[in-house]
PDB file of C-alpha atoms in Angstrom:
ATOM      1  CA  MET A   1       0.000   0.000   0.000  1.00 84.00           C
ATOM      2  CA  SER A   2       1.338   3.445  -0.887  1.00 91.00           C
ATOM      3  CA  ASN A   3       2.034   5.990   1.840  1.00 91.00           C
ATOM      4  CA  ASP A   4      -0.530   8.393   0.338  1.00 91.00           C
ATOM      5  CA  LYS A   5      -3.244   5.745   0.487  1.00 93.00           C
ATOM      6  CA  ARG A   6      -2.205   4.714   4.023  1.00 93.00           C
ATOM      7  CA  ARG A   7      -2.286   8.377   5.133  1.00 93.00           C
ATOM      8  CA  ARG A   8      -5.796   8.852   3.698  1.00 94.00           C
ATOM      9  CA  ILE A   9      -7.197   5.634   5.212  1.00 95.00           C
ATOM     10  CA  GLU A  10      -5.741   6.350   8.646  1.00 95.00           C
ATOM     11  CA  GLY A  11      -6.790   9.984   8.384  1.00 94.00           C
ATOM     12  CA  ILE A  12     -10.385   9.008   7.639  1.00 94.00           C
ATOM     13  CA  ALA A  13     -10.393   6.596  10.602  1.00 95.00           C
ATOM     14  CA  PHE A  14      -9.039   9.341  12.910  1.00 94.00           C
ATOM     15  CA  LEU A  15     -11.546  11.809  11.427  1.00 91.00           C
ATOM     16  CA  ILE A  16     -14.521   9.535  12.094  1.00 89.00           C
ATOM     17  CA  ALA A  17     -13.356   8.836  15.650  1.00 91.00           C
ATOM     18  CA  PHE A  18     -12.740  12.553  16.239  1.00 86.00           C
ATOM     19  CA  GLY A  19     -16.146  13.553  14.850  1.00 81.00           C
ATOM     20  CA  LEU A  20     -17.885  11.048  17.122  1.00 83.00           C
ATOM     21  CA  THR A  21     -16.201  12.296  20.301  1.00 84.00           C
ATOM     22  CA  ILE A  22     -18.445  15.374  20.563  1.00 78.00           C
ATOM     23  CA  PRO A  23     -21.810  13.580  20.476  1.00 81.00           C
ATOM     24  CA  VAL A  24     -20.509  10.749  22.685  1.00 87.00           C
ATOM     25  CA  ALA A  25     -19.189  13.292  25.226  1.00 85.00           C
ATOM     26  CA  ASN A  26     -22.542  15.114  25.242  1.00 81.00           C
ATOM     27  CA  TRP A  27     -24.406  11.834  25.695  1.00 86.00           C
ATOM     28  CA  MET A  28     -22.096  10.815  28.549  1.00 90.00           C
ATOM     29  CA  ILE A  29     -22.707  14.096  30.402  1.00 86.00           C
ATOM     30  CA  GLY A  30     -26.373  13.217  30.742  1.00 86.00           C
ATOM     31  CA  ASN A  31     -26.118   9.439  31.139  1.00 91.00           C
ATOM     32  CA  VAL A  32     -22.817   8.186  32.586  1.00 93.00           C
ATOM     33  CA  GLY A  33     -21.341   8.917  35.984  1.00 93.00           C
ATOM     34  CA  THR A  34     -20.971   7.871  39.571  1.00 93.00           C
ATOM     35  CA  VAL A  35     -23.170  10.845  40.524  1.00 92.00           C
ATOM     36  CA  CYS A  36     -25.934  12.281  38.323  1.00 92.00           C
ATOM     37  CA  PRO A  37     -27.600  15.207  40.147  1.00 88.00           C
ATOM     38  CA  PRO A  38     -30.954  16.451  38.808  1.00 86.00           C
ATOM     39  CA  ASN A  39     -30.515  19.286  36.296  1.00 78.00           C
ATOM     40  CA  GLY A  40     -26.745  18.855  36.403  1.00 77.00           C
ATOM     41  CA  PRO A  41     -24.059  16.922  34.616  1.00 85.00           C
ATOM     42  CA  CYS A  42     -23.248  13.325  35.496  1.00 92.00           C
ATOM     43  CA  LEU A  43     -19.917  13.326  37.289  1.00 93.00           C
ATOM     44  CA  LEU A  44     -16.949  10.957  37.547  1.00 92.00           C
ATOM     45  CA  PRO A  45     -13.977  11.085  39.919  1.00 93.00           C
ATOM     46  CA  VAL A  46     -10.807  12.034  38.030  1.00 92.00           C
ATOM     47  CA  PHE A  47      -8.380  11.957  40.941  1.00 89.00           C
ATOM     48  CA  PRO A  48      -8.244   9.810  44.066  1.00 83.00           C
ATOM     49  CA  LYS A  49      -9.804  11.070  47.276  1.00 79.00           C
ATOM     50  CA  VAL A  50      -7.800  13.509  49.339  1.00 78.00           C
ATOM     51  CA  HIS A  51      -9.249  14.068  52.824  1.00 80.00           C
ATOM     52  CA  ASP A  52     -12.339  12.076  51.761  1.00 79.00           C
ATOM     53  CA  VAL A  53     -13.042  14.404  48.811  1.00 78.00           C
ATOM     54  CA  ALA A  54     -12.601  13.203  45.223  1.00 85.00           C
ATOM     55  CA  LEU A  55     -11.893  15.592  42.359  1.00 90.00           C
ATOM     56  CA  MET A  56     -14.939  15.308  40.089  1.00 91.00           C
ATOM     57  CA  ALA A  57     -15.626  16.280  36.476  1.00 91.00           C
ATOM     58  CA  PRO A  58     -18.532  15.968  34.042  1.00 89.00           C
ATOM     59  CA  SER A  59     -18.177  12.528  32.447  1.00 91.00           C
ATOM     60  CA  GLY A  60     -17.801  13.827  28.889  1.00 88.00           C
ATOM     61  CA  VAL A  61     -14.309  14.933  29.884  1.00 88.00           C
ATOM     62  CA  LEU A  62     -12.997  11.482  28.993  1.00 88.00           C
ATOM     63  CA  MET A  63     -14.011  11.762  25.344  1.00 89.00           C
ATOM     64  CA  ILE A  64     -12.808  15.344  24.978  1.00 83.00           C
ATOM     65  CA  GLY A  65      -9.342  14.426  26.244  1.00 84.00           C
ATOM     66  CA  VAL A  66      -9.174  11.793  23.515  1.00 89.00           C
ATOM     67  CA  ALA A  67     -10.585  14.257  20.974  1.00 85.00           C
ATOM     68  CA  LEU A  68      -7.750  16.716  21.533  1.00 81.00           C
ATOM     69  CA  VAL A  69      -5.236  14.068  20.501  1.00 86.00           C
ATOM     70  CA  LEU A  70      -7.371  12.806  17.602  1.00 90.00           C
ATOM     71  CA  ARG A  71      -7.622  16.355  16.219  1.00 83.00           C
ATOM     72  CA  ASP A  72      -3.845  16.509  16.009  1.00 84.00           C
ATOM     73  CA  LEU A  73      -3.741  13.128  14.257  1.00 91.00           C
ATOM     74  CA  VAL A  74      -6.423  14.213  11.769  1.00 91.00           C
ATOM     75  CA  GLN A  75      -4.372  17.298  10.953  1.00 85.00           C
ATOM     76  CA  ARG A  76      -1.239  15.161  10.598  1.00 87.00           C
ATOM     77  CA  ARG A  77      -2.943  12.775   8.177  1.00 92.00           C
ATOM     78  CA  LEU A  78      -5.462  14.947   6.286  1.00 93.00           C
ATOM     79  CA  GLY A  79      -4.744  18.603   7.028  1.00 87.00           C
ATOM     80  CA  VAL A  80      -6.349  21.452   8.961  1.00 79.00           C
ATOM     81  CA  VAL A  81      -9.614  21.785   7.006  1.00 85.00           C
ATOM     82  CA  TYR A  82     -10.711  18.245   7.835  1.00 85.00           C
ATOM     83  CA  SER A  83     -10.318  18.662  11.591  1.00 76.00           C
ATOM     84  CA  ALA A  84     -12.378  21.882  11.610  1.00 74.00           C
ATOM     85  CA  SER A  85     -15.068  20.154   9.523  1.00 79.00           C
ATOM     86  CA  ALA A  86     -15.238  17.288  12.034  1.00 73.00           C
ATOM     87  CA  VAL A  87     -16.045  19.756  14.848  1.00 70.00           C
ATOM     88  CA  VAL A  88     -19.047  20.993  12.867  1.00 73.00           C
ATOM     89  CA  LEU A  89     -20.148  17.438  12.028  1.00 73.00           C
ATOM     90  CA  GLY A  90     -19.869  16.432  15.688  1.00 67.00           C
ATOM     91  CA  ALA A  91     -22.053  19.361  16.727  1.00 68.00           C
ATOM     92  CA  VAL A  92     -24.686  18.365  14.163  1.00 73.00           C
ATOM     93  CA  LEU A  93     -24.667  14.766  15.426  1.00 71.00           C
ATOM     94  CA  SER A  94     -24.973  16.024  19.020  1.00 67.00           C
ATOM     95  CA  SER A  95     -28.065  18.045  18.189  1.00 70.00           C
ATOM     96  CA  VAL A  96     -29.975  14.797  17.594  1.00 72.00           C
ATOM     97  CA  TYR A  97     -30.128  13.832  21.271  1.00 64.00           C
ATOM     98  CA  SER A  98     -28.569  16.590  23.410  1.00 69.00           C
ATOM     99  CA  PRO A  99     -30.215  19.757  24.694  1.00 75.00           C
ATOM    100  CA  PRO A 100     -29.539  22.767  22.432  1.00 78.00           C
ATOM    101  CA  SER A 101     -27.701  24.636  25.201  1.00 78.00           C
ATOM    102  CA  LEU A 102     -25.292  21.711  25.653  1.00 76.00           C
ATOM    103  CA  VAL A 103     -24.774  21.378  21.900  1.00 75.00           C
ATOM    104  CA  LEU A 104     -24.021  25.094  21.537  1.00 81.00           C
ATOM    105  CA  ALA A 105     -21.682  25.133  24.544  1.00 83.00           C
ATOM    106  CA  SER A 106     -19.764  22.044  23.442  1.00 77.00           C
ATOM    107  CA  ALA A 107     -19.533  23.077  19.790  1.00 76.00           C
ATOM    108  CA  LEU A 108     -18.341  26.604  20.561  1.00 82.00           C
ATOM    109  CA  ALA A 109     -15.914  25.454  23.271  1.00 82.00           C
ATOM    110  CA  PHE A 110     -14.594  22.694  21.046  1.00 75.00           C
ATOM    111  CA  LEU A 111     -14.198  24.952  18.016  1.00 77.00           C
ATOM    112  CA  LEU A 112     -12.324  27.634  19.973  1.00 82.00           C
ATOM    113  CA  SER A 113     -10.180  25.087  21.795  1.00 81.00           C
ATOM    114  CA  GLU A 114      -9.373  23.365  18.508  1.00 75.00           C
ATOM    115  CA  PHE A 115      -8.176  26.660  17.039  1.00 80.00           C
ATOM    116  CA  ALA A 116      -5.999  27.209  20.134  1.00 84.00           C
ATOM    117  CA  ASP A 117      -4.774  23.607  19.864  1.00 79.00           C
ATOM    118  CA  MET A 118      -4.051  24.092  16.164  1.00 79.00           C
ATOM    119  CA  ALA A 119      -2.144  27.348  16.801  1.00 84.00           C
ATOM    120  CA  VAL A 120       0.220  25.465  19.114  1.00 87.00           C
ATOM    121  CA  TYR A 121       0.356  22.112  17.287  1.00 83.00           C
ATOM    122  CA  THR A 122       1.001  23.387  13.764  1.00 81.00           C
ATOM    123  CA  PRO A 123       4.347  25.141  14.389  1.00 85.00           C
ATOM    124  CA  LEU A 124       5.579  22.425  16.779  1.00 85.00           C
ATOM    125  CA  ALA A 125       4.570  19.369  14.710  1.00 80.00           C
ATOM    126  CA  ARG A 126       7.598  19.450  12.415  1.00 78.00           C
ATOM    127  CA  ARG A 127       9.952  19.493  15.421  1.00 79.00           C
ATOM    128  CA  GLY A 128       8.385  16.603  17.289  1.00 80.00           C
ATOM    129  CA  LEU A 129       5.013  14.908  17.155  1.00 77.00           C
ATOM    130  CA  VAL A 130       4.817  13.890  20.809  1.00 82.00           C
ATOM    131  CA  SER A 131       5.798  17.292  22.210  1.00 85.00           C
ATOM    132  CA  ALA A 132       3.423  19.011  19.768  1.00 85.00           C
ATOM    133  CA  VAL A 133       0.522  16.769  20.836  1.00 85.00           C
ATOM    134  CA  VAL A 134       1.204  17.289  24.547  1.00 86.00           C
ATOM    135  CA  ALA A 135       1.672  21.075  24.314  1.00 89.00           C
ATOM    136  CA  SER A 136      -1.303  21.669  22.015  1.00 87.00           C
ATOM    137  CA  SER A 137      -3.564  19.388  24.039  1.00 85.00           C
ATOM    138  CA  ALA A 138      -2.620  21.221  27.248  1.00 88.00           C
ATOM    139  CA  VAL A 139      -3.654  24.536  25.713  1.00 90.00           C
ATOM    140  CA  GLY A 140      -6.775  23.069  24.106  1.00 85.00           C
ATOM    141  CA  LEU A 141      -8.016  21.337  27.253  1.00 85.00           C
ATOM    142  CA  VAL A 142      -7.809  24.514  29.347  1.00 90.00           C
ATOM    143  CA  VAL A 143      -9.575  26.641  26.720  1.00 90.00           C
ATOM    144  CA  ASP A 144     -12.245  23.965  26.157  1.00 86.00           C
ATOM    145  CA  SER A 145     -12.856  23.503  29.879  1.00 88.00           C
ATOM    146  CA  ILE A 146     -13.315  27.183  30.665  1.00 92.00           C
ATOM    147  CA  ILE A 147     -15.585  27.956  27.716  1.00 91.00           C
ATOM    148  CA  PHE A 148     -17.679  24.775  27.987  1.00 85.00           C
ATOM    149  CA  LEU A 149     -18.284  24.981  31.735  1.00 86.00           C
ATOM    150  CA  TRP A 150     -19.181  28.649  31.587  1.00 91.00           C
ATOM    151  CA  LEU A 151     -21.570  28.319  28.633  1.00 89.00           C
ATOM    152  CA  ALA A 152     -23.145  24.973  29.613  1.00 84.00           C
ATOM    153  CA  PHE A 153     -23.482  25.453  33.376  1.00 83.00           C
ATOM    154  CA  GLY A 154     -22.698  29.128  34.092  1.00 88.00           C
ATOM    155  CA  SER A 155     -20.012  28.041  36.536  1.00 87.00           C
ATOM    156  CA  LEU A 156     -16.373  27.037  36.644  1.00 90.00           C
ATOM    157  CA  GLU A 157     -17.016  24.759  39.637  1.00 88.00           C
ATOM    158  CA  PHE A 158     -15.640  21.688  37.870  1.00 87.00           C
ATOM    159  CA  LEU A 159     -12.703  23.421  36.123  1.00 91.00           C
ATOM    160  CA  ALA A 160      -9.962  21.588  38.039  1.00 91.00           C
ATOM    161  CA  GLY A 161     -11.685  18.251  37.426  1.00 91.00           C
ATOM    162  CA  GLN A 162     -12.133  19.013  33.736  1.00 89.00           C
ATOM    163  CA  VAL A 163      -8.458  19.890  33.293  1.00 91.00           C
ATOM    164  CA  VAL A 164      -7.231  16.847  35.244  1.00 92.00           C
ATOM    165  CA  GLY A 165      -9.643  14.439  33.517  1.00 91.00           C
ATOM    166  CA  LYS A 166      -8.661  15.598  30.039  1.00 87.00           C
ATOM    167  CA  ALA A 167      -4.977  15.579  30.962  1.00 89.00           C
ATOM    168  CA  TRP A 168      -5.270  11.913  32.048  1.00 91.00           C
ATOM    169  CA  MET A 169      -6.705  10.988  28.662  1.00 89.00           C
ATOM    170  CA  VAL A 170      -3.981  12.909  26.808  1.00 87.00           C
ATOM    171  CA  LEU A 171      -1.286  11.201  28.901  1.00 90.00           C
ATOM    172  CA  LEU A 172      -2.823   7.779  28.280  1.00 92.00           C
ATOM    173  CA  SER A 173      -2.697   8.428  24.520  1.00 91.00           C
ATOM    174  CA  ILE A 174       1.013   9.312  24.426  1.00 91.00           C
ATOM    175  CA  PRO A 175       2.266   5.702  24.012  1.00 93.00           C
ATOM    176  CA  PHE A 176      -0.008   5.344  20.952  1.00 92.00           C
ATOM    177  CA  VAL A 177       1.283   8.623  19.505  1.00 88.00           C
ATOM    178  CA  MET A 178       4.882   7.501  20.080  1.00 90.00           C
ATOM    179  CA  VAL A 179       4.287   4.173  18.325  1.00 94.00           C
ATOM    180  CA  LEU A 180       2.589   5.975  15.445  1.00 91.00           C
ATOM    181  CA  ARG A 181       5.478   8.439  15.127  1.00 89.00           C
ATOM    182  CA  ARG A 182       8.067   5.641  15.059  1.00 92.00           C
ATOM    183  CA  ARG A 183       6.076   3.720  12.464  1.00 93.00           C
ATOM    184  CA  ASP A 184       5.692   6.867  10.326  1.00 91.00           C
ATOM    185  CA  GLU A 185       9.460   7.388  10.428  1.00 90.00           C
ATOM    186  CA  ARG A 186      10.128   3.747   9.544  1.00 93.00           C
ATOM    187  CA  LEU A 187       7.721   3.896   6.577  1.00 91.00           C
ATOM    188  CA  GLY A 188       8.759   7.381   5.481  1.00 90.00           C
ATOM    189  CA  LEU A 189       5.147   8.553   5.962  1.00 86.00           C
ATOM    190  CA  MET A 190       5.136  12.343   5.953  1.00 85.00           C
ATOM    191  CA  PRO A 191       2.399  14.592   7.427  1.00 82.00           C
ATOM    192  CA  ALA A 192      -0.232  16.034   5.088  1.00 78.00           C
TER     193      ALA A 192
END
C-alpha cells in the first residue's frame, strides 16, 4: 500500500473517531457517571480522594481528552480543514439527542479550543510529534474547559476536574502517539 493511500485511510479513521467524540461526550454528560444530580451533569472522579473528597468532572471529559489528541492526528494525516469540519459534524450529530444549550456550549468550546490547539500544534509538529501533541492538548483542554463549563453550566465549579480528567486521557494516549510516530518514520510517511 502506498504511503498516500495509508495516510488517507488512517486519516479518515481518525476523522470519524474525532467527529464522534463530541456527540458521545454530550451523551455521557447526561447518562454516565458515579453521581448524576438532577438538572446537572453526570460526574466521575478524576483523581483519588484527598481528605475524603474526590476531584470530580462531568463525564464527557474522557471523550474530549481523547478528541484533543485525535484532532492533532487528523491534521497530521489529512490537514487542517478536515479537523475543523469534524467539529461541525460532531455538533450536528450532538443536536440529535442533546439539549440545544449543551450542543451550543460544546460546539463553541470545542471549536475555539481546537483553534488554540491548532495554533500550538502546527508550528511544533515538524519538530516533534509527541511534544506538539502534549503542548497543544494542554492549551486546548484549558480553553475547552473554561468555555464549555461557563456556557453549559454558568459556573467554573468543575474546572480543576475538567483539566485533570482531560490531561489523564492525553497522557494515556502518548504511548499510541509515540508508536505511530516511530512507524511513520520507519515507513517514510510524511504529514499532510
